[in-house]
DNA sequence: CTCCAGGCTTTAG
DNA sequence: CTAAAGCATGGA
């Protein structure tokens, strides 16, 4: 077992996990158990430290984006000098934008459409239990997130049985569309082209594409606009637009390559009703 | 009962 | 091209 110890000023387990960018975690002991792909870690804070215990330190170092200076990012966000954002940055400075597995992110956010977070978490858990491989971590049993190939081999009815509702047919279809060549081609694209390419996948529209480009490709010039962000835009930025594409343009034009960080701060701030 | 959730596909205009 | 209807499910 490896142990990664970091300062917790810019790394809060709770805020990083609960801000809506990932769904596979649960409270455990002093912190949380976190699952990504076929891997697991135990994440917790003690005194002024945040600690990761896991078998694959390299994987989770990258997963939690530990190579990046978040003090610098928070300062850049503060420098926009927007009162609401100053407040949000203080509360959310412990959020790290994760580097998540591409396939897992694609399927997870297809499921997220017109859905709420507790139910999304439940659906993903049932998918892992039904199709994932069994693993153990520190004596605890868990299931991996299934491969695209495995998802592609299931019927829409199978997913309906897991409670996906009308999204049942999107998963196998998107899984078949996710070829290795296509995934490889994604990496070379700039963010607007990547977003367009992701939108070709069944069940992936502009908002989900923004989430994938942010949480799997770390494209921080993406700004996903969902119902909560729309609420922030209306109520706090006093925006007039109702078209989500235009709201997206307003935010990305304003925040450029800080868009992803700002979006997460605003989303979390609004959803937690702080 | 209605309304809403990290919106999308399909169809109509 | 844009706009709107239709969509499963479960909790408030």
PDB file of C-alpha atoms (C1' of nucleotides) in Angstrom:
ATOM      1  CA  UNK A   1       0.000   0.000   0.000  1.00  0.00           C
ATOM      2  CA  UNK A   2       1.305   3.425  -0.990  1.00  0.00           C
ATOM      3  CA  UNK A   3       0.619   6.611   0.893  1.00  0.00           C
ATOM      4  CA  UNK A   4       0.636  10.058  -0.736  1.00  0.00           C
ATOM      5  CA  UNK A   5       0.648  12.962   1.707  1.00  0.00           C
ATOM      6  CA  UNK A   6      -0.158  16.487   0.495  1.00  0.00           C
ATOM      7  CA  UNK A   7      -1.018  19.825   2.063  1.00  0.00           C
ATOM      8  CA  UNK A   8      -4.801  20.192   2.297  1.00  0.00           C
ATOM      9  CA  UNK A   9      -5.067  23.941   1.600  1.00  0.00           C
ATOM     10  CA  UNK A  10      -5.905  23.280  -2.043  1.00  0.00           C
ATOM     11  CA  UNK A  11      -7.054  19.687  -1.741  1.00  0.00           C
ATOM     12  CA  UNK A  12     -10.262  18.978   0.141  1.00  0.00           C
ATOM     13  CA  UNK A  13     -11.516  15.378  -0.229  1.00  0.00           C
ATOM     14  CA  UNK A  14     -15.122  16.372   0.428  1.00  0.00           C
ATOM     15  CA  UNK A  15     -15.196  19.335  -1.964  1.00  0.00           C
ATOM     16  CA  UNK A  16     -13.283  17.526  -4.714  1.00  0.00           C
ATOM     17  CA  UNK A  17     -15.620  14.520  -4.596  1.00  0.00           C
ATOM     18  CA  UNK A  18     -18.943  16.168  -3.822  1.00  0.00           C
ATOM     19  CA  UNK A  19     -18.756  18.973  -6.406  1.00  0.00           C
ATOM     20  CA  UNK A  20     -20.408  16.781  -9.022  1.00  0.00           C
ATOM     21  CA  UNK A  21     -17.515  15.834 -11.298  1.00  0.00           C
ATOM     22  CA  UNK A  22     -17.433  12.163 -10.265  1.00  0.00           C
ATOM     23  CA  UNK A  23     -19.948   9.681  -8.913  1.00  0.00           C
ATOM     24  CA  UNK A  24     -18.067   6.637  -7.625  1.00  0.00           C
ATOM     25  CA  UNK A  25     -17.173   7.339  -4.016  1.00  0.00           C
ATOM     26  CA  UNK A  26     -18.612   6.695  -0.593  1.00  0.00           C
ATOM     27  CA  UNK A  27     -17.863   7.789   2.982  1.00  0.00           C
ATOM     28  CA  UNK A  28     -15.452   5.492   4.777  1.00  0.00           C
ATOM     29  CA  UNK A  29     -13.812   5.835   8.190  1.00  0.00           C
ATOM     30  CA  UNK A  30     -12.146   9.288   8.337  1.00  0.00           C
ATOM     31  CA  UNK A  31     -12.813  10.098   4.668  1.00  0.00           C
ATOM     32  CA  UNK A  32     -13.902   8.400   1.465  1.00  0.00           C
ATOM     33  CA  UNK A  33     -13.344   5.362  -0.676  1.00  0.00           C
ATOM     34  CA  UNK A  34     -12.863   6.466  -4.280  1.00  0.00           C
ATOM     35  CA  UNK A  35     -13.155   4.239  -7.342  1.00  0.00           C
ATOM     36  CA  UNK A  36     -11.920   4.935 -10.837  1.00  0.00           C
ATOM     37  CA  UNK A  37     -11.819   2.403 -13.660  1.00  0.00           C
ATOM     38  CA  UNK A  38     -10.621  -0.808 -11.915  1.00  0.00           C
ATOM     39  CA  UNK A  39      -8.740   1.049  -9.164  1.00  0.00           C
ATOM     40  CA  UNK A  40      -9.556   2.196  -5.647  1.00  0.00           C
ATOM     41  CA  UNK A  41      -8.097   4.493  -3.022  1.00  0.00           C
ATOM     42  CA  UNK A  42      -8.859   5.722   0.467  1.00  0.00           C
ATOM     43  CA  UNK A  43      -8.840   9.519   0.648  1.00  0.00           C
ATOM     44  CA  UNK A  44      -8.970  11.507   3.875  1.00  0.00           C
ATOM     45  CA  UNK A  45      -7.779  14.625   5.645  1.00  0.00           C
ATOM     46  CA  UNK A  46      -5.950  14.748   8.956  1.00  0.00           C
ATOM     47  CA  UNK A  47      -4.679  17.956  10.585  1.00  0.00           C
ATOM     48  CA  UNK A  48      -3.460  20.104   7.686  1.00  0.00           C
ATOM     49  CA  UNK A  49      -2.817  17.178   5.339  1.00  0.00           C
ATOM     50  CA  UNK A  50      -4.799  15.276   2.733  1.00  0.00           C
ATOM     51  CA  UNK A  51      -3.746  11.673   2.388  1.00  0.00           C
ATOM     52  CA  UNK A  52      -4.263   9.119  -0.389  1.00  0.00           C
ATOM     53  CA  UNK A  53      -3.779   5.427   0.364  1.00  0.00           C
ATOM     54  CA  UNK A  54      -3.737   3.150  -2.684  1.00  0.00           C
ATOM     55  CA  UNK A  55      -1.924   0.468  -4.670  1.00  0.00           C
ATOM     56  CA  UNK A  56      -1.233   2.651  -7.704  1.00  0.00           C
ATOM     57  CA  UNK A  57       0.193   5.972  -6.571  1.00  0.00           C
ATOM     58  CA  UNK A  58       1.078   7.112 -10.065  1.00  0.00           C
ATOM     59  CA  UNK A  59      -2.496   6.651 -11.232  1.00  0.00           C
ATOM     60  CA  UNK A  60      -4.031   8.634  -8.375  1.00  0.00           C
ATOM     61  CA  UNK A  61      -1.333  11.316  -8.480  1.00  0.00           C
ATOM     62  CA  UNK A  62      -2.545  12.049 -11.985  1.00  0.00           C
ATOM     63  CA  UNK A  63      -6.220  11.386 -11.158  1.00  0.00           C
ATOM     64  CA  UNK A  64      -6.228  14.053  -8.446  1.00  0.00           C
ATOM     65  CA  UNK A  65      -4.152  16.390 -10.632  1.00  0.00           C
ATOM     66  CA  UNK A  66      -1.395  16.667  -8.027  1.00  0.00           C
ATOM     67  CA  UNK A  67       1.131  18.012 -10.537  1.00  0.00           C
ATOM     68  CA  UNK A  68      -0.707  21.330 -10.833  1.00  0.00           C
ATOM     69  CA  UNK A  69      -0.351  24.457  -8.672  1.00  0.00           C
ATOM     70  CA  UNK A  70      -3.866  25.218  -7.456  1.00  0.00           C
ATOM     71  CA  UNK A  71      -2.696  28.221  -5.412  1.00  0.00           C
ATOM     72  CA  UNK A  72      -1.938  29.875  -8.731  1.00  0.00           C
ATOM     73  CA  UNK A  73      -5.301  28.846 -10.191  1.00  0.00           C
ATOM     74  CA  UNK A  74      -7.264  30.203  -7.236  1.00  0.00           C
ATOM     75  CA  UNK A  75      -5.352  33.492  -7.508  1.00  0.00           C
ATOM     76  CA  UNK A  76      -6.192  33.766 -11.203  1.00  0.00           C
ATOM     77  CA  UNK A  77      -9.870  33.134 -10.445  1.00  0.00           C
ATOM     78  CA  UNK A  78      -9.772  35.774  -7.708  1.00  0.00           C
ATOM     79  CA  UNK A  79      -8.164  38.274 -10.079  1.00  0.00           C
ATOM     80  CA  UNK A  80     -11.400  38.507 -12.089  1.00  0.00           C
ATOM     81  CA  UNK A  81     -12.523  40.456  -9.027  1.00  0.00           C
ATOM     82  CA  UNK A  82     -16.153  39.356  -9.199  1.00  0.00           C
ATOM     83  CA  UNK A  83     -17.664  39.453  -5.677  1.00  0.00           C
ATOM     84  CA  UNK A  84     -19.625  36.214  -6.028  1.00  0.00           C
ATOM     85  CA  UNK A  85     -16.556  34.466  -7.423  1.00  0.00           C
ATOM     86  CA  UNK A  86     -14.321  35.759  -4.606  1.00  0.00           C
ATOM     87  CA  UNK A  87     -16.749  34.240  -2.146  1.00  0.00           C
ATOM     88  CA  UNK A  88     -17.067  31.004  -4.120  1.00  0.00           C
ATOM     89  CA  UNK A  89     -13.284  30.690  -4.515  1.00  0.00           C
ATOM     90  CA  UNK A  90     -12.789  30.918  -0.756  1.00  0.00           C
ATOM     91  CA  UNK A  91     -15.226  28.111  -0.168  1.00  0.00           C
ATOM     92  CA  UNK A  92     -14.203  25.984  -3.173  1.00  0.00           C
ATOM     93  CA  UNK A  93     -10.410  26.394  -3.183  1.00  0.00           C
ATOM     94  CA  UNK A  94     -10.053  22.743  -2.132  1.00  0.00           C
ATOM     95  CA  UNK A  95     -11.656  21.486  -5.358  1.00  0.00           C
ATOM     96  CA  UNK A  96      -9.290  19.816  -7.807  1.00  0.00           C
ATOM     97  CA  UNK A  97     -10.428  19.104 -11.352  1.00  0.00           C
ATOM     98  CA  UNK A  98      -9.902  15.375 -11.761  1.00  0.00           C
ATOM     99  CA  UNK A  99      -8.294  13.565 -14.660  1.00  0.00           C
ATOM    100  CA  UNK A 100     -10.801  10.801 -15.131  1.00  0.00           C
ATOM    101  CA  UNK A 101     -10.914   7.791 -17.402  1.00  0.00           C
ATOM    102  CA  UNK A 102     -12.381   8.683 -20.799  1.00  0.00           C
ATOM    103  CA  UNK A 103     -14.791   5.770 -21.218  1.00  0.00           C
ATOM    104  CA  UNK A 104     -16.047   5.998 -17.660  1.00  0.00           C
ATOM    105  CA  UNK A 105     -16.598   9.734 -18.058  1.00  0.00           C
ATOM    106  CA  UNK A 106     -18.469   9.330 -21.344  1.00  0.00           C
ATOM    107  CA  UNK A 107     -20.918   6.751 -19.980  1.00  0.00           C
ATOM    108  CA  UNK A 108     -21.311   8.456 -16.607  1.00  0.00           C
ATOM    109  CA  UNK A 109     -22.267  11.786 -18.119  1.00  0.00           C
ATOM    110  CA  UNK A 110     -24.575  10.227 -20.711  1.00  0.00           C
ATOM    111  CA  UNK A 111     -26.420   8.846 -17.694  1.00  0.00           C
ATOM    112  CA  UNK A 112     -26.347  12.258 -16.007  1.00  0.00           C
ATOM    113  CA  UNK A 113     -28.597  13.972 -18.545  1.00  0.00           C
ATOM    114  CA  UNK A 114     -31.899  15.254 -17.124  1.00  0.00           C
ATOM    115  CA  UNK A 115     -31.111  13.337 -13.942  1.00  0.00           C
ATOM    116  CA  UNK A 116     -30.122  14.051 -10.345  1.00  0.00           C
ATOM    117  CA  UNK A 117     -26.842  13.170  -8.676  1.00  0.00           C
ATOM    118  CA  UNK A 118     -28.071  10.607  -6.100  1.00  0.00           C
ATOM    119  CA  UNK A 119     -29.848   8.639  -8.833  1.00  0.00           C
ATOM    120  CA  UNK A 120     -26.854   8.917 -11.191  1.00  0.00           C
ATOM    121  CA  UNK A 121     -24.658   7.437  -8.469  1.00  0.00           C
ATOM    122  CA  UNK A 122     -27.092   4.570  -7.930  1.00  0.00           C
ATOM    123  CA  UNK A 123     -27.332   3.726 -11.623  1.00  0.00           C
ATOM    124  CA  UNK A 124     -23.535   3.711 -12.056  1.00  0.00           C
ATOM    125  CA  UNK A 125     -23.135   1.528  -8.991  1.00  0.00           C
ATOM    126  CA  UNK A 126     -25.622  -0.996 -10.364  1.00  0.00           C
ATOM    127  CA  UNK A 127     -23.843  -1.022 -13.745  1.00  0.00           C
ATOM    128  CA  UNK A 128     -20.501  -1.755 -12.046  1.00  0.00           C
ATOM    129  CA  UNK A 129     -22.005  -4.505  -9.901  1.00  0.00           C
ATOM    130  CA  UNK A 130     -23.701  -6.120 -12.893  1.00  0.00           C
ATOM    131  CA  UNK A 131     -20.904  -5.851 -15.466  1.00  0.00           C
ATOM    132  CA  UNK A 132     -17.651  -4.925 -13.674  1.00  0.00           C
ATOM    133  CA  UNK A 133     -14.958  -7.275 -12.480  1.00  0.00           C
ATOM    134  CA  UNK A 134     -14.623  -8.056  -8.792  1.00  0.00           C
ATOM    135  CA  UNK A 135     -11.661  -6.575  -6.940  1.00  0.00           C
ATOM    136  CA  UNK A 136     -10.599  -6.120  -3.352  1.00  0.00           C
ATOM    137  CA  UNK A 137      -9.020  -3.143  -1.657  1.00  0.00           C
ATOM    138  CA  UNK A 138      -7.856  -3.363   1.937  1.00  0.00           C
ATOM    139  CA  UNK A 139     -10.147  -6.317   2.515  1.00  0.00           C
ATOM    140  CA  UNK A 140     -13.132  -4.541   0.965  1.00  0.00           C
ATOM    141  CA  UNK A 141     -14.841  -5.799  -2.167  1.00  0.00           C
ATOM    142  CA  UNK A 142     -15.767  -3.564  -5.101  1.00  0.00           C
ATOM    143  CA  UNK A 143     -16.454  -3.815  -8.828  1.00  0.00           C
ATOM    144  CA  UNK A 144     -14.627  -2.061 -11.640  1.00  0.00           C
ATOM    145  CA  UNK A 145     -16.328   0.150 -14.195  1.00  0.00           C
ATOM    146  CA  UNK A 146     -17.017  -2.110 -17.196  1.00  0.00           C
ATOM    147  CA  UNK A 147     -15.220  -1.683 -20.510  1.00  0.00           C
ATOM    148  CA  UNK A 148     -16.929  -0.145 -23.531  1.00  0.00           C
ATOM    149  CA  UNK A 149     -16.777  -3.564 -25.130  1.00  0.00           C
ATOM    150  CA  UNK A 150     -18.755  -5.087 -22.276  1.00  0.00           C
ATOM    151  CA  UNK A 151     -21.329  -2.295 -22.405  1.00  0.00           C
ATOM    152  CA  UNK A 152     -21.599  -2.675 -26.174  1.00  0.00           C
ATOM    153  CA  UNK A 153     -22.525  -6.347 -25.763  1.00  0.00           C
ATOM    154  CA  UNK A 154     -25.616  -5.576 -23.648  1.00  0.00           C
ATOM    155  CA  UNK A 155     -29.110  -4.746 -24.873  1.00  0.00           C
ATOM    156  CA  UNK A 156     -31.059  -1.574 -24.185  1.00  0.00           C
ATOM    157  CA  UNK A 157     -33.484  -3.682 -22.152  1.00  0.00           C
ATOM    158  CA  UNK A 158     -30.663  -4.780 -19.876  1.00  0.00           C
ATOM    159  CA  UNK A 159     -29.948  -1.169 -18.989  1.00  0.00           C
ATOM    160  CA  UNK A 160     -33.624  -0.395 -18.627  1.00  0.00           C
ATOM    161  CA  UNK A 161     -33.656  -3.062 -15.937  1.00  0.00           C
ATOM    162  CA  UNK A 162     -30.935  -1.142 -14.104  1.00  0.00           C
ATOM    163  CA  UNK A 163     -33.149   1.935 -14.033  1.00  0.00           C
ATOM    164  CA  UNK A 164     -31.676   4.025 -16.839  1.00  0.00           C
ATOM    165  CA  UNK A 165     -35.063   5.027 -18.162  1.00  0.00           C
ATOM    166  CA  UNK A 166     -35.107   6.395 -21.692  1.00  0.00           C
ATOM    167  CA  UNK A 167     -31.272   6.571 -21.709  1.00  0.00           C
ATOM    168  CA  UNK A 168     -31.138   2.758 -21.898  1.00  0.00           C
ATOM    169  CA  UNK A 169     -30.483   2.644 -25.646  1.00  0.00           C
ATOM    170  CA  UNK A 170     -27.795   5.352 -25.599  1.00  0.00           C
ATOM    171  CA  UNK A 171     -25.180   3.302 -23.735  1.00  0.00           C
ATOM    172  CA  UNK A 172     -24.713   0.306 -26.052  1.00  0.00           C
ATOM    173  CA  UNK A 173     -24.884   2.591 -29.075  1.00  0.00           C
ATOM    174  CA  UNK A 174     -22.272   5.015 -27.756  1.00  0.00           C
ATOM    175  CA  UNK A 175     -20.122   2.070 -26.671  1.00  0.00           C
ATOM    176  CA  UNK A 176     -20.059   0.732 -30.235  1.00  0.00           C
ATOM    177  CA  UNK A 177     -19.137   4.181 -31.527  1.00  0.00           C
ATOM    178  CA  UNK A 178     -16.165   4.499 -29.158  1.00  0.00           C
ATOM    179  CA  UNK A 179     -13.519   2.807 -31.278  1.00  0.00           C
ATOM    180  CA  UNK A 180      -9.845   2.917 -30.340  1.00  0.00           C
ATOM    181  CA  UNK A 181      -9.073   4.957 -33.449  1.00  0.00           C
ATOM    182  CA  UNK A 182     -11.711   7.471 -32.563  1.00  0.00           C
ATOM    183  CA  UNK A 183     -10.409   7.819 -29.007  1.00  0.00           C
ATOM    184  CA  UNK A 184      -6.864   8.283 -30.299  1.00  0.00           C
ATOM    185  CA  UNK A 185      -8.046  10.990 -32.703  1.00  0.00           C
ATOM    186  CA  UNK A 186      -9.695  12.950 -29.872  1.00  0.00           C
ATOM    187  CA  UNK A 187      -6.395  13.787 -28.212  1.00  0.00           C
ATOM    188  CA  UNK A 188      -5.026  15.856 -31.076  1.00  0.00           C
ATOM    189  CA  UNK A 189      -8.090  18.095 -31.419  1.00  0.00           C
ATOM    190  CA  UNK A 190      -8.407  21.579 -30.023  1.00  0.00           C
ATOM    191  CA  UNK A 191     -11.270  22.089 -27.594  1.00  0.00           C
ATOM    192  CA  UNK A 192     -13.992  23.282 -30.009  1.00  0.00           C
ATOM    193  CA  UNK A 193     -13.222  20.426 -32.445  1.00  0.00           C
ATOM    194  CA  UNK A 194     -13.120  17.931 -29.579  1.00  0.00           C
ATOM    195  CA  UNK A 195     -16.505  19.110 -28.380  1.00  0.00           C
ATOM    196  CA  UNK A 196     -17.931  18.720 -31.872  1.00  0.00           C
ATOM    197  CA  UNK A 197     -16.439  15.233 -32.233  1.00  0.00           C
ATOM    198  CA  UNK A 198     -17.778  14.103 -28.850  1.00  0.00           C
ATOM    199  CA  UNK A 199     -21.232  15.351 -29.790  1.00  0.00           C
ATOM    200  CA  UNK A 200     -21.324  12.727 -32.552  1.00  0.00           C
ATOM    201  CA  UNK A 201     -21.583  10.014 -29.877  1.00  0.00           C
ATOM    202  CA  UNK A 202     -25.130   8.889 -29.139  1.00  0.00           C
ATOM    203  CA  UNK A 203     -26.460  10.528 -25.987  1.00  0.00           C
ATOM    204  CA  UNK A 204     -23.738  13.184 -25.966  1.00  0.00           C
ATOM    205  CA  UNK A 205     -24.933  16.730 -26.530  1.00  0.00           C
ATOM    206  CA  UNK A 206     -23.121  20.045 -25.948  1.00  0.00           C
ATOM    207  CA  UNK A 207     -23.320  19.982 -22.146  1.00  0.00           C
ATOM    208  CA  UNK A 208     -22.144  16.379 -21.740  1.00  0.00           C
ATOM    209  CA  UNK A 209     -19.385  17.010 -24.295  1.00  0.00           C
ATOM    210  CA  UNK A 210     -18.171  19.936 -22.182  1.00  0.00           C
ATOM    211  CA  UNK A 211     -18.114  17.710 -19.086  1.00  0.00           C
ATOM    212  CA  UNK A 212     -16.116  15.039 -20.906  1.00  0.00           C
ATOM    213  CA  UNK A 213     -13.607  17.521 -22.301  1.00  0.00           C
ATOM    214  CA  UNK A 214     -13.180  19.050 -18.834  1.00  0.00           C
ATOM    215  CA  UNK A 215     -13.132  15.968 -16.605  1.00  0.00           C
ATOM    216  CA  UNK A 216     -11.395  13.503 -18.930  1.00  0.00           C
ATOM    217  CA  UNK A 217      -9.200  15.773 -21.098  1.00  0.00           C
ATOM    218  CA  UNK A 218      -8.692  18.586 -18.584  1.00  0.00           C
ATOM    219  CA  UNK A 219      -9.724  21.180 -21.160  1.00  0.00           C
ATOM    220  CA  UNK A 220     -10.307  24.044 -18.749  1.00  0.00           C
ATOM    221  CA  UNK A 221     -11.514  26.305 -21.548  1.00  0.00           C
ATOM    222  CA  UNK A 222     -14.770  24.284 -21.355  1.00  0.00           C
ATOM    223  CA  UNK A 223     -17.740  25.582 -19.384  1.00  0.00           C
ATOM    224  CA  UNK A 224     -20.595  23.049 -19.054  1.00  0.00           C
ATOM    225  CA  UNK A 225     -23.989  24.770 -18.782  1.00  0.00           C
ATOM    226  CA  UNK A 226     -26.639  22.790 -16.930  1.00  0.00           C
ATOM    227  CA  UNK A 227     -29.758  23.834 -15.011  1.00  0.00           C
ATOM    228  CA  UNK A 228     -27.716  24.939 -11.973  1.00  0.00           C
ATOM    229  CA  UNK A 229     -25.293  27.073 -13.973  1.00  0.00           C
ATOM    230  CA  UNK A 230     -28.251  28.539 -15.813  1.00  0.00           C
ATOM    231  CA  UNK A 231     -29.632  29.511 -12.404  1.00  0.00           C
ATOM    232  CA  UNK A 232     -26.328  31.193 -11.455  1.00  0.00           C
ATOM    233  CA  UNK A 233     -26.312  33.014 -14.789  1.00  0.00           C
ATOM    234  CA  UNK A 234     -29.836  34.346 -14.282  1.00  0.00           C
ATOM    235  CA  UNK A 235     -29.830  35.075 -10.580  1.00  0.00           C
ATOM    236  CA  UNK A 236     -26.240  36.112  -9.898  1.00  0.00           C
ATOM    237  CA  UNK A 237     -24.890  37.360 -13.229  1.00  0.00           C
ATOM    238  CA  UNK A 238     -28.284  38.859 -14.163  1.00  0.00           C
ATOM    239  CA  UNK A 239     -27.959  37.447 -17.692  1.00  0.00           C
ATOM    240  CA  UNK A 240     -30.741  37.815 -20.237  1.00  0.00           C
ATOM    241  CA  UNK A 241     -29.944  34.940 -22.615  1.00  0.00           C
ATOM    242  CA  UNK A 242     -31.999  31.755 -22.389  1.00  0.00           C
ATOM    243  CA  UNK A 243     -30.156  29.847 -25.108  1.00  0.00           C
ATOM    244  CA  UNK A 244     -27.564  27.564 -23.476  1.00  0.00           C
ATOM    245  CA  UNK A 245     -25.114  27.919 -26.363  1.00  0.00           C
ATOM    246  CA  UNK A 246     -25.100  31.674 -25.833  1.00  0.00           C
ATOM    247  CA  UNK A 247     -24.750  31.317 -22.065  1.00  0.00           C
ATOM    248  CA  UNK A 248     -21.814  28.994 -22.698  1.00  0.00           C
ATOM    249  CA  UNK A 249     -20.218  31.562 -25.007  1.00  0.00           C
ATOM    250  CA  UNK A 250     -20.691  34.333 -22.453  1.00  0.00           C
ATOM    251  CA  UNK A 251     -18.835  32.353 -19.777  1.00  0.00           C
ATOM    252  CA  UNK A 252     -16.035  31.001 -21.978  1.00  0.00           C
ATOM    253  CA  UNK A 253     -15.446  34.458 -23.476  1.00  0.00           C
ATOM    254  CA  UNK A 254     -15.189  35.859 -19.955  1.00  0.00           C
ATOM    255  CA  UNK A 255     -13.112  33.194 -18.244  1.00  0.00           C
ATOM    256  CA  UNK A 256     -11.080  31.712 -21.142  1.00  0.00           C
ATOM    257  CA  UNK A 257      -8.806  28.909 -19.898  1.00  0.00           C
ATOM    258  CA  UNK A 258     -10.069  29.405 -16.335  1.00  0.00           C
ATOM    259  CA  UNK A 259     -13.610  28.493 -17.438  1.00  0.00           C
ATOM    260  CA  UNK A 260     -13.575  24.947 -16.112  1.00  0.00           C
ATOM    261  CA  UNK A 261     -12.384  25.933 -12.668  1.00  0.00           C
ATOM    262  CA  UNK A 262     -14.825  28.834 -12.417  1.00  0.00           C
ATOM    263  CA  UNK A 263     -17.672  26.629 -13.593  1.00  0.00           C
ATOM    264  CA  UNK A 264     -16.986  24.047 -10.909  1.00  0.00           C
ATOM    265  CA  UNK A 265     -16.798  26.717  -8.209  1.00  0.00           C
ATOM    266  CA  UNK A 266     -20.107  28.255  -9.309  1.00  0.00           C
ATOM    267  CA  UNK A 267     -21.875  24.924  -9.742  1.00  0.00           C
ATOM    268  CA  UNK A 268     -20.827  23.665  -6.303  1.00  0.00           C
ATOM    269  CA  UNK A 269     -21.538  27.000  -4.651  1.00  0.00           C
ATOM    270  CA  UNK A 270     -25.042  27.147  -6.106  1.00  0.00           C
ATOM    271  CA  UNK A 271     -25.935  23.514  -5.590  1.00  0.00           C
ATOM    272  CA  UNK A 272     -24.805  23.461  -1.968  1.00  0.00           C
ATOM    273  CA  UNK A 273     -26.889  26.622  -1.501  1.00  0.00           C
ATOM    274  CA  UNK A 274     -24.075  28.494   0.268  1.00  0.00           C
TER     275      UNK A 274
ATOM    276  C1'  DC B   1     -51.040  15.858  -7.480  1.00  0.00           C
ATOM    277  C1'  DT B   2     -46.975  18.586  -9.939  1.00  0.00           C
ATOM    278  C1'  DC B   3     -42.193  19.842 -10.431  1.00  0.00           C
ATOM    279  C1'  DC B   4     -37.431  18.886 -11.130  1.00  0.00           C
ATOM    280  C1'  DA B   5     -32.813  16.687 -11.874  1.00  0.00           C
ATOM    281  C1'  DG B   6     -25.142  18.103 -14.360  1.00  0.00           C
ATOM    282  C1'  DG B   7     -30.231  17.396 -21.550  1.00  0.00           C
ATOM    283  C1'  DC B   8     -30.654  14.563 -25.413  1.00  0.00           C
ATOM    284  C1'  DT B   9     -32.885  12.717 -29.838  1.00  0.00           C
ATOM    285  C1'  DT B  10     -36.390  13.328 -32.926  1.00  0.00           C
ATOM    286  C1'  DT B  11     -39.514  15.806 -35.470  1.00  0.00           C
ATOM    287  C1'  DA B  12     -41.710  20.031 -37.197  1.00  0.00           C
ATOM    288  C1'  DG B  13     -41.273  24.475 -39.155  1.00  0.00           C
TER     289       DG B  13
ATOM    290  C1'  DC C   1     -30.900  26.154 -39.723  1.00  0.00           C
ATOM    291  C1'  DT C   2     -33.726  26.840 -34.927  1.00  0.00           C
ATOM    292  C1'  DA C   3     -37.648  25.509 -31.802  1.00  0.00           C
ATOM    293  C1'  DA C   4     -40.269  22.517 -29.381  1.00  0.00           C
ATOM    294  C1'  DA C   5     -42.183  17.963 -28.185  1.00  0.00           C
ATOM    295  C1'  DG C   6     -41.215  13.671 -25.891  1.00  0.00           C
ATOM    296  C1'  DC C   7     -38.731  11.217 -22.870  1.00  0.00           C
ATOM    297  C1'  DA C   8     -38.080   7.165 -17.701  1.00  0.00           C
ATOM    298  C1'  DT C   9     -37.352   7.440 -13.022  1.00  0.00           C
ATOM    299  C1'  DG C  10     -37.608   8.759  -8.228  1.00  0.00           C
ATOM    300  C1'  DG C  11     -37.520  12.236  -4.633  1.00  0.00           C
ATOM    301  C1'  DA C  12     -39.448  16.691  -2.831  1.00  0.00           C
TER     302       DA C  12
END
